[in-house]
Amino acid sequence: MSVFEKERKSMVKKQIYKRGIREEKVLKAFESVPREKFVPEDQKHMAYGDHPLPIGDNQTISQPYIVALMTDALELQKEDKVLELGTGSGYQAAILGEIASEIFSIERIENLASNAKKILRELGYNNIHIKVDDGTLGWEDKSPFDAIMVTAASPNIPDSLTEQLKTGGRMVIPVGDLHSQDLLKVTKTKSGIEKVNLGGCRFVPLKGEKGWS
Ligand code: SAM
């Protein structure tokens, strides 16, 4: 077993399982995706650390536990179609792609999107589709989605996104100001939306028409 494989196993046990995430599909996805491939060369030795890491362009790959908490909250089924806002490194998209059927991921920074596409192609993910755009408007022609994952901090819950969720669909989104946010799980019901606060968090800003300017 390689050093990275050992570190990955230990990360899943100590940072994810021990903190209460028990869903088999989620744990298996984290055991399968090589996180070291998604971080820059000079960060690889810290790929399995219990913290976010810089990925260039002033952006970050989130802490493994946060990626796991958000993934778990989406309650994904294998036939689900998922929208992700903020492709970043592509790591979260790969985790989603291990569990669900089709992943549509939007990134506003061209350089990050093209790096992520390249890595995901090399790893053989053909169920992940990435485009460069303002994700705050969603991806209308691929909607409705079973689940939406927003991996950047939003000032509110954009209507454009709840409109693109199926009834019964789930969305995870950090909502707050530029310094701190609450991680919200939003479920769309026949009569509106239900919100559950999963706790405090800190993300880079979601910039766009329905986000921060
Ligand atoms: N999910 C990523 C990963 O696994 O590496 C981490 C994402 S990083 C915390 C947030 C990302 O959201 C950044 O790459 C940023 O450029 C992107 N972003 C911010 N505003 C956006 C928008 N309106 N549309 C799409 N992407 C956006």
Coordinates of C-alpha atoms and ligand atoms in Angstrom, one line a residue:
M1 CA 0.0 0.0 0.0
S2 CA 1.4 3.4 -1.0
V3 CA 1.9 6.3 1.5
F4 CA -1.0 8.1 0.0
E5 CA -3.3 5.1 0.3
K6 CA -2.4 4.7 4.0
E7 CA -3.0 8.4 4.6
R8 CA -6.4 8.1 2.8
K9 CA -7.5 5.2 5.0
S10 CA -6.4 7.0 8.1
M11 CA -8.2 10.2 7.0
V12 CA -11.5 8.4 6.4
K13 CA -11.2 6.7 9.9
K14 CA -10.0 9.6 12.0
Q15 CA -11.5 12.7 10.3
I16 CA -14.7 11.3 8.9
Y17 CA -15.9 8.1 10.5
K18 CA -15.0 9.2 14.1
R19 CA -16.8 12.5 13.6
G20 CA -20.0 10.6 13.0
I21 CA -20.3 10.0 9.3
R22 CA -21.4 6.4 8.9
E23 CA -23.1 6.2 5.5
E24 CA -21.3 3.4 3.7
K25 CA -21.5 5.0 0.2
V26 CA -19.9 8.2 1.5
L27 CA -17.1 6.4 3.3
K28 CA -16.4 4.2 0.2
A29 CA -16.2 7.3 -2.0
F30 CA -13.6 8.9 0.2
E31 CA -11.6 5.7 0.2
S32 CA -11.7 5.6 -3.6
V33 CA -10.8 9.1 -4.6
P34 CA -7.1 10.0 -4.6
R35 CA -7.2 13.5 -3.1
E36 CA -3.5 14.0 -3.7
K37 CA -4.2 14.2 -7.5
F38 CA -6.4 17.3 -6.9
V39 CA -3.9 19.4 -5.0
P40 CA -0.9 21.4 -6.4
E41 CA 2.5 19.7 -6.5
D42 CA 3.8 21.6 -3.5
Q43 CA 0.8 20.8 -1.4
K44 CA 0.7 17.0 -2.0
H45 CA 2.5 16.1 1.2
M46 CA -0.5 17.8 3.0
A47 CA -3.2 16.3 0.8
Y48 CA -4.8 14.3 3.7
G49 CA -4.4 17.0 6.4
D50 CA -7.4 18.0 8.5
H51 CA -7.7 21.4 6.8
P52 CA -8.4 23.2 3.5
L53 CA -5.5 23.8 1.1
P54 CA -4.8 26.5 -1.6
I55 CA -5.4 25.4 -5.2
G56 CA -4.3 28.7 -6.9
D57 CA -6.3 31.7 -8.1
N58 CA -7.0 32.5 -4.5
Q59 CA -9.3 29.5 -4.1
T60 CA -9.2 26.4 -1.9
I61 CA -10.0 22.7 -1.8
S62 CA -12.2 22.3 1.3
Q63 CA -11.2 20.3 4.5
P64 CA -12.1 16.6 3.9
Y65 CA -14.6 16.5 6.8
I66 CA -16.5 19.5 5.4
V67 CA -16.7 17.7 2.0
A68 CA -17.9 14.6 3.7
L69 CA -20.5 16.4 5.9
M70 CA -21.9 18.2 2.8
T71 CA -22.0 15.0 0.7
D72 CA -23.7 13.1 3.5
A73 CA -26.3 15.8 3.9
L74 CA -27.4 15.4 0.3
E75 CA -28.6 11.8 0.9
L76 CA -27.7 10.8 -2.6
Q77 CA -29.0 7.8 -4.4
K78 CA -27.1 6.2 -7.3
E79 CA -29.6 7.4 -9.9
D80 CA -29.4 11.0 -8.8
K81 CA -28.5 14.0 -11.0
V82 CA -26.5 16.5 -9.1
L83 CA -25.5 20.2 -9.6
E84 CA -22.3 21.5 -8.0
L85 CA -21.4 25.2 -7.9
G86 CA -17.7 25.8 -7.5
T87 CA -15.8 23.0 -9.2
G88 CA -12.5 24.3 -7.8
S89 CA -10.0 21.4 -7.8
G90 CA -12.7 18.9 -9.0
Y91 CA -12.3 16.7 -5.8
Q92 CA -15.8 17.3 -4.5
A93 CA -17.2 16.5 -8.0
A94 CA -15.2 13.2 -8.0
I95 CA -16.7 12.3 -4.6
L96 CA -20.2 13.0 -5.9
G97 CA -19.4 11.1 -9.1
E98 CA -18.6 8.0 -7.1
I99 CA -22.0 8.0 -5.5
A100 CA -24.5 9.6 -8.0
S101 CA -25.3 9.1 -11.7
E102 CA -24.6 12.4 -13.4
I103 CA -22.8 15.4 -12.0
F104 CA -23.0 18.9 -13.5
S105 CA -20.4 21.2 -12.0
I106 CA -19.9 25.0 -12.7
E107 CA -16.8 27.0 -12.1
R108 CA -16.3 30.7 -12.8
I109 CA -12.5 30.6 -13.1
E110 CA -11.4 29.1 -16.5
N111 CA -8.0 27.9 -15.3
L112 CA -9.5 25.9 -12.4
A113 CA -12.2 24.4 -14.6
S114 CA -9.7 23.2 -17.2
N115 CA -7.3 21.7 -14.6
A116 CA -10.3 19.9 -12.9
K117 CA -11.5 18.6 -16.3
K118 CA -8.0 17.2 -17.1
I119 CA -7.6 15.4 -13.8
L120 CA -11.1 13.9 -13.8
R121 CA -10.6 12.7 -17.4
E122 CA -7.3 11.1 -16.4
L123 CA -9.0 9.4 -13.5
G124 CA -11.7 8.1 -15.9
Y125 CA -14.8 9.9 -14.6
N126 CA -17.1 10.2 -17.6
N127 CA -20.2 11.1 -15.6
I128 CA -18.9 14.6 -14.6
H129 CA -19.7 17.6 -16.8
I130 CA -18.0 20.9 -16.2
K131 CA -18.7 24.3 -17.6
V132 CA -17.2 27.8 -17.0
D133 CA -20.0 30.1 -16.1
D134 CA -21.7 32.0 -13.2
G135 CA -23.2 29.1 -11.2
T136 CA -25.5 31.4 -9.3
L137 CA -27.9 31.1 -12.2
G138 CA -27.8 27.3 -12.1
W139 CA -27.7 25.1 -15.2
E140 CA -31.2 25.4 -16.5
D141 CA -31.2 23.1 -19.5
K142 CA -29.9 20.2 -17.3
S143 CA -32.5 20.9 -14.5
P144 CA -34.3 19.7 -12.5
F145 CA -31.7 18.2 -10.1
D146 CA -32.1 15.7 -7.2
A147 CA -29.5 17.6 -5.3
I148 CA -27.5 20.8 -5.4
M149 CA -24.1 21.4 -3.7
V150 CA -22.9 24.9 -3.3
T151 CA -19.2 25.1 -2.3
A152 CA -18.8 28.8 -1.9
A153 CA -20.4 31.3 0.5
S154 CA -23.6 32.9 -0.6
P155 CA -25.4 35.9 0.9
N156 CA -28.7 34.1 0.6
I157 CA -30.4 31.0 -1.0
P158 CA -30.8 32.0 -4.6
D159 CA -34.3 31.4 -6.1
S160 CA -32.6 30.4 -9.3
L161 CA -31.3 27.3 -7.5
T162 CA -34.4 26.3 -5.5
E163 CA -36.3 26.6 -8.8
Q164 CA -34.0 24.0 -10.4
L165 CA -34.4 21.5 -7.6
K166 CA -37.0 18.7 -7.9
T167 CA -39.7 18.5 -5.2
G168 CA -38.1 16.3 -2.5
G169 CA -34.6 17.5 -3.7
R170 CA -31.9 18.6 -1.3
M171 CA -29.4 21.5 -1.4
V172 CA -26.4 22.2 0.8
I173 CA -25.3 25.8 0.9
P174 CA -23.2 28.0 3.1
V175 CA -25.2 31.2 3.8
G176 CA -23.9 34.3 5.7
D177 CA -21.5 37.2 5.3
L178 CA -18.0 37.2 3.8
H179 CA -16.4 36.2 7.1
S180 CA -18.6 33.4 8.4
Q181 CA -21.6 31.4 7.3
D182 CA -24.1 28.7 8.4
L183 CA -24.0 25.5 6.4
L184 CA -27.7 25.0 5.5
K185 CA -29.4 21.9 4.3
V186 CA -32.4 23.0 2.3
T187 CA -35.2 20.5 1.3
K188 CA -37.7 21.5 -1.4
T189 CA -41.2 20.4 -0.4
K190 CA -44.6 20.8 -2.1
S191 CA -45.3 23.8 0.1
G192 CA -41.9 25.6 0.0
I193 CA -38.5 24.9 1.5
E194 CA -37.4 23.5 4.9
K195 CA -34.0 24.5 6.3
V196 CA -31.7 22.8 8.8
N197 CA -28.6 24.5 10.1
L198 CA -25.6 22.0 10.0
G199 CA -23.3 24.4 11.8
G200 CA -20.9 27.3 11.3
C201 CA -18.4 27.3 8.4
R202 CA -16.1 29.6 6.4
F203 CA -16.0 29.5 2.6
V204 CA -14.6 31.7 -0.2
P205 CA -17.3 33.9 -1.7
L206 CA -19.8 32.8 -4.3
K207 CA -19.3 35.6 -6.8
G208 CA -22.0 36.3 -9.5
E209 CA -25.4 37.8 -10.3
K210 CA -27.1 36.1 -7.4
G211 CA -24.1 36.0 -5.1
W212 CA -21.5 38.6 -4.1
S213 CA -20.4 41.2 -6.7
Ligands
SAM1 N1 -15.6 22.1 -4.6 C1 -14.2 22.5 -4.7 C2 -13.2 21.4 -4.6 O1 -13.6 20.3 -4.4 O2 -12.0 21.7 -4.8 C3 -13.9 23.6 -3.7 C4 -14.5 24.9 -4.2 S1 -13.8 26.4 -3.6 C5 -14.1 26.3 -1.8 C6 -15.1 27.5 -4.2 C7 -15.1 27.6 -5.7 O3 -16.2 28.3 -6.1 C8 -13.9 28.4 -6.3 O4 -13.2 27.6 -7.2 C9 -14.6 29.6 -6.9 O5 -13.9 30.1 -8.1 C10 -15.9 29.1 -7.3 N2 -17.0 30.1 -7.5 C11 -17.2 31.2 -6.8 N3 -18.3 31.8 -7.3 C12 -18.8 31.1 -8.3 C13 -19.9 31.1 -9.2 N4 -20.7 32.2 -9.2 N5 -20.0 30.2 -10.1 C14 -19.2 29.1 -10.2 N6 -18.1 29.0 -9.3 C15 -17.9 29.9 -8.4

